[in-house]
Amino acid sequence: MTTLKDKKTVVSWSGGKDSCLALWRAHRAGARVAALFTVFDEDGVRSRSHGVRREVMVAQAAAMNLPLVTADASWSGYEAAFVKRLQAFAADGVEMAVFGDVDLDAHREWEEKVCAAAGLSASLPLWQEDRLALVREGLDAGIRALIVTVNTAMAPAELLGRTLTHELVDELVAGGVDPCAEAGEFHTLVVDGPPFVAPLALVAGDIHAHGDYASLDLRLA
């Protein structure tokens, strides 16, 4: 992994556990994290990756004393919007972008491509480490995350709204579900962790079904 020490860095932020662990590792490696970066839908209401409300993600960033920089895009315009924002970061002196991917080659290739287009280096602090060990490391570090979306073709819908714990990890493993969810079995939303100065207070709203996916709508309390 390219060294992060003293590098001005931006973190590609989904709001989930892997982004948070990658951010925490970047902090510990001595990176100078300038901002979190999230792409939202065309209306700027929900995150493009996990469907989280903008105000919740803004609150996440504020709880870590970091700015949240955003772009709004359709899926078809996602890459162009991503590169344009990375170019703006580069013009502001950012040298590296951090991503939380673990072992999907196509994701790494895309991230390296968009960073190269903007003159940045891509850093993947979790790359090719054991999935289960990474989940347990995050939990041991104090990362607290809620399961907010479930792919019901790959994991039980009853996981929705549950807090990821060591006990739940054991349950997932026993049921044949990857607790890292690298293949998109579920998505998480971090509500507390080592970078947070205070936990988020959220209230659960409706459950929305879209194809094989079920998502829990969370709002600020």
GROMACS .gro file of C-alpha atoms in nm:
model
  221
    1MET     CA    1   0.000   0.000   0.000
    2THR     CA    2   0.124   0.347  -0.086
    3THR     CA    3   0.222   0.533   0.228
    4LEU     CA    4  -0.035   0.776   0.363
    5LYS     CA    5   0.189   0.952   0.612
    6ASP     CA    6   0.163   1.331   0.582
    7LYS     CA    7  -0.036   1.301   0.258
    8LYS     CA    8  -0.332   1.534   0.209
    9THR     CA    9  -0.611   1.283   0.157
   10VAL     CA   10  -0.978   1.254   0.076
   11VAL     CA   11  -1.184   0.951   0.176
   12SER     CA   12  -1.448   0.806  -0.055
   13TRP     CA   13  -1.731   0.782   0.196
   14SER     CA   14  -2.028   0.544   0.173
   15GLY     CA   15  -2.117   0.592   0.539
   16GLY     CA   16  -2.061   0.222   0.608
   17LYS     CA   17  -1.829   0.014   0.820
   18ASP     CA   18  -1.558  -0.042   0.558
   19SER     CA   19  -1.532   0.329   0.476
   20CYS     CA   20  -1.505   0.400   0.847
   21LEU     CA   21  -1.233   0.141   0.905
   22ALA     CA   22  -1.039   0.269   0.602
   23LEU     CA   23  -1.072   0.625   0.739
   24TRP     CA   24  -0.954   0.514   1.082
   25ARG     CA   25  -0.654   0.333   0.936
   26ALA     CA   26  -0.570   0.639   0.727
   27HIS     CA   27  -0.578   0.853   1.042
   28ARG     CA   28  -0.353   0.608   1.223
   29ALA     CA   29  -0.114   0.597   0.926
   30GLY     CA   30  -0.063   0.972   0.957
   31ALA     CA   31  -0.273   1.091   0.662
   32ARG     CA   32  -0.400   1.449   0.668
   33VAL     CA   33  -0.765   1.379   0.589
   34ALA     CA   34  -0.910   1.689   0.426
   35ALA     CA   35  -1.265   1.571   0.360
   36LEU     CA   36  -1.509   1.289   0.305
   37PHE     CA   37  -1.650   1.256  -0.047
   38THR     CA   38  -1.992   1.112  -0.135
   39VAL     CA   39  -2.191   1.104  -0.458
   40PHE     CA   40  -2.565   1.157  -0.419
   41ASP     CA   41  -2.853   1.093  -0.656
   42GLU     CA   42  -2.958   1.348  -0.917
   43ASP     CA   43  -3.178   1.530  -0.665
   44GLY     CA   44  -2.903   1.539  -0.403
   45VAL     CA   45  -3.134   1.374  -0.150
   46ARG     CA   46  -2.984   1.029  -0.092
   47SER     CA   47  -2.639   0.880  -0.131
   48ARG     CA   48  -2.596   0.701  -0.461
   49SER     CA   49  -2.431   0.394  -0.304
   50HIS     CA   50  -2.641   0.321   0.006
   51GLY     CA   51  -2.948   0.541  -0.030
   52VAL     CA   52  -2.881   0.729   0.296
   53ARG     CA   53  -3.040   1.071   0.352
   54ARG     CA   54  -2.809   1.367   0.298
   55GLU     CA   55  -2.872   1.512   0.645
   56VAL     CA   56  -2.766   1.184   0.806
   57MET     CA   57  -2.438   1.176   0.616
   58VAL     CA   58  -2.373   1.543   0.690
   59ALA     CA   59  -2.426   1.460   1.059
   60GLN     CA   60  -2.182   1.169   1.032
   61ALA     CA   61  -1.912   1.398   0.893
   62ALA     CA   62  -1.983   1.665   1.155
   63ALA     CA   63  -1.950   1.401   1.428
   64MET     CA   64  -1.598   1.336   1.301
   65ASN     CA   65  -1.510   1.705   1.258
   66LEU     CA   66  -1.469   1.657   0.883
   67PRO     CA   67  -1.636   1.833   0.591
   68LEU     CA   68  -1.855   1.627   0.359
   69VAL     CA   69  -1.797   1.720  -0.005
   70THR     CA   70  -2.063   1.594  -0.245
   71ALA     CA   71  -2.156   1.560  -0.610
   72ASP     CA   72  -2.498   1.479  -0.755
   73ALA     CA   73  -2.522   1.233  -1.044
   74SER     CA   74  -2.721   0.963  -1.217
   75TRP     CA   75  -2.561   0.622  -1.248
   76SER     CA   76  -2.477   0.702  -1.611
   77GLY     CA   77  -2.308   1.025  -1.508
   78TYR     CA   78  -2.147   0.886  -1.194
   79GLU     CA   79  -1.793   0.838  -1.324
   80ALA     CA   80  -1.771   1.180  -1.487
   81ALA     CA   81  -1.900   1.350  -1.171
   82PHE     CA   82  -1.655   1.150  -0.958
   83VAL     CA   83  -1.356   1.246  -1.173
   84LYS     CA   84  -1.459   1.613  -1.185
   85ARG     CA   85  -1.475   1.630  -0.807
   86LEU     CA   86  -1.142   1.447  -0.769
   87GLN     CA   87  -0.987   1.700  -1.006
   88ALA     CA   88  -1.114   1.978  -0.781
   89PHE     CA   89  -0.956   1.804  -0.482
   90ALA     CA   90  -0.627   1.774  -0.671
   91ALA     CA   91  -0.634   2.144  -0.752
   92ASP     CA   92  -0.668   2.204  -0.377
   93GLY     CA   93  -0.355   2.005  -0.299
   94VAL     CA   94  -0.506   1.663  -0.225
   95GLU     CA   95  -0.263   1.386  -0.321
   96MET     CA   96  -0.448   1.065  -0.241
   97ALA     CA   97  -0.797   0.918  -0.229
   98VAL     CA   98  -0.877   0.641   0.020
   99PHE     CA   99  -1.129   0.365  -0.058
  100GLY     CA  100  -1.270   0.092   0.166
  101ASP     CA  101  -1.280  -0.195  -0.085
  102VAL     CA  102  -1.137  -0.527   0.021
  103ASP     CA  103  -1.091  -0.770  -0.267
  104LEU     CA  104  -1.307  -0.700  -0.572
  105ASP     CA  105  -1.062  -0.639  -0.857
  106ALA     CA  106  -1.314  -0.451  -1.073
  107HIS     CA  107  -1.367  -0.197  -0.794
  108ARG     CA  108  -0.996  -0.140  -0.748
  109GLU     CA  109  -0.942  -0.102  -1.122
  110TRP     CA  110  -1.217   0.161  -1.143
  111GLU     CA  111  -1.083   0.351  -0.843
  112GLU     CA  112  -0.730   0.357  -0.982
  113LYS     CA  113  -0.867   0.471  -1.320
  114VAL     CA  114  -1.066   0.767  -1.184
  115CYS     CA  115  -0.782   0.871  -0.956
  116ALA     CA  116  -0.533   0.859  -1.244
  117ALA     CA  117  -0.769   1.077  -1.450
  118ALA     CA  118  -0.754   1.336  -1.173
  119GLY     CA  119  -0.381   1.309  -1.103
  120LEU     CA  120  -0.431   1.141  -0.764
  121SER     CA  121  -0.309   0.813  -0.616
  122ALA     CA  122  -0.562   0.556  -0.491
  123SER     CA  123  -0.507   0.397  -0.149
  124LEU     CA  124  -0.699   0.088  -0.033
  125PRO     CA  125  -0.595   0.033   0.330
  126LEU     CA  126  -0.805  -0.286   0.365
  127TRP     CA  127  -0.702  -0.447   0.039
  128GLN     CA  128  -0.682  -0.829   0.030
  129GLU     CA  129  -0.705  -0.872   0.404
  130ASP     CA  130  -0.922  -1.143   0.555
  131ARG     CA  131  -1.284  -1.032   0.540
  132LEU     CA  132  -1.388  -1.176   0.875
  133ALA     CA  133  -1.080  -1.036   1.047
  134LEU     CA  134  -1.157  -0.688   0.911
  135VAL     CA  135  -1.513  -0.696   1.047
  136ARG     CA  136  -1.388  -0.806   1.388
  137GLU     CA  137  -1.115  -0.542   1.385
  138GLY     CA  138  -1.373  -0.271   1.321
  139LEU     CA  139  -1.594  -0.395   1.601
  140ASP     CA  140  -1.299  -0.415   1.841
  141ALA     CA  141  -1.202  -0.058   1.744
  142GLY     CA  142  -1.548   0.059   1.851
  143ILE     CA  143  -1.718   0.098   1.513
  144ARG     CA  144  -2.093   0.066   1.566
  145ALA     CA  145  -2.295   0.017   1.250
  146LEU     CA  146  -2.658  -0.055   1.167
  147ILE     CA  147  -2.764  -0.275   0.875
  148VAL     CA  148  -2.967  -0.039   0.658
  149THR     CA  149  -3.006  -0.232   0.331
  150VAL     CA  150  -3.033  -0.605   0.267
  151ASN     CA  151  -3.014  -0.791  -0.062
  152THR     CA  152  -3.283  -1.044   0.022
  153ALA     CA  153  -3.159  -1.281  -0.249
  154MET     CA  154  -2.834  -1.315  -0.055
  155ALA     CA  155  -2.920  -1.250   0.312
  156PRO     CA  156  -3.227  -1.263   0.540
  157ALA     CA  157  -3.449  -0.955   0.539
  158GLU     CA  158  -3.468  -0.982   0.918
  159LEU     CA  159  -3.116  -0.839   0.937
  160LEU     CA  160  -3.254  -0.496   0.853
  161GLY     CA  161  -3.210  -0.249   1.138
  162ARG     CA  162  -2.986  -0.473   1.346
  163THR     CA  163  -2.658  -0.353   1.495
  164LEU     CA  164  -2.350  -0.537   1.376
  165THR     CA  165  -2.192  -0.712   1.675
  166HIS     CA  166  -1.959  -1.006   1.727
  167GLU     CA  167  -2.265  -1.216   1.808
  168LEU     CA  168  -2.434  -1.115   1.484
  169VAL     CA  169  -2.112  -1.189   1.295
  170ASP     CA  170  -2.118  -1.542   1.439
  171GLU     CA  171  -2.481  -1.573   1.331
  172LEU     CA  172  -2.403  -1.458   0.979
  173VAL     CA  173  -2.111  -1.697   0.943
  174ALA     CA  174  -2.325  -1.986   1.067
  175GLY     CA  175  -2.589  -1.894   0.810
  176GLY     CA  176  -2.342  -1.878   0.523
  177VAL     CA  177  -2.358  -1.498   0.486
  178ASP     CA  178  -2.033  -1.305   0.442
  179PRO     CA  179  -2.021  -1.071   0.746
  180CYS     CA  180  -1.805  -0.828   0.548
  181ALA     CA  181  -2.079  -0.814   0.279
  182GLU     CA  182  -1.819  -0.733   0.017
  183ALA     CA  183  -2.046  -0.870  -0.258
  184GLY     CA  184  -2.333  -0.645  -0.152
  185GLU     CA  185  -2.522  -0.885   0.074
  186PHE     CA  186  -2.607  -0.586   0.293
  187HIS     CA  187  -2.503  -0.227   0.356
  188THR     CA  188  -2.432  -0.061   0.690
  189LEU     CA  189  -2.447   0.288   0.834
  190VAL     CA  190  -2.193   0.383   1.102
  191VAL     CA  191  -2.341   0.565   1.400
  192ASP     CA  192  -2.036   0.563   1.628
  193GLY     CA  193  -1.671   0.476   1.618
  194PRO     CA  194  -1.318   0.587   1.700
  195PRO     CA  195  -1.327   0.892   1.468
  196PHE     CA  196  -1.658   1.014   1.622
  197VAL     CA  197  -1.666   1.277   1.894
  198ALA     CA  198  -2.027   1.177   1.971
  199PRO     CA  199  -2.260   0.904   1.843
  200LEU     CA  200  -2.542   0.978   1.601
  201ALA     CA  201  -2.899   0.968   1.732
  202LEU     CA  202  -3.128   0.828   1.462
  203VAL     CA  203  -3.489   0.717   1.437
  204ALA     CA  204  -3.612   0.442   1.205
  205GLY     CA  205  -3.875   0.520   0.947
  206ASP     CA  206  -4.036   0.308   0.677
  207ILE     CA  207  -3.889   0.004   0.506
  208HIS     CA  208  -3.871   0.040   0.129
  209ALA     CA  209  -3.856  -0.256  -0.111
  210HIS     CA  210  -3.694  -0.220  -0.453
  211GLY     CA  211  -3.634  -0.542  -0.643
  212ASP     CA  212  -3.436  -0.781  -0.426
  213TYR     CA  213  -3.342  -0.500  -0.189
  214ALA     CA  214  -3.506  -0.384   0.133
  215SER     CA  215  -3.389  -0.058   0.289
  216LEU     CA  216  -3.460   0.107   0.623
  217ASP     CA  217  -3.515   0.482   0.611
  218LEU     CA  218  -3.326   0.654   0.893
  219ARG     CA  219  -3.363   1.014   1.001
  220LEU     CA  220  -3.190   1.230   1.260
  221ALA     CA  221  -3.362   1.209   1.597
   0.00000   0.00000   0.00000
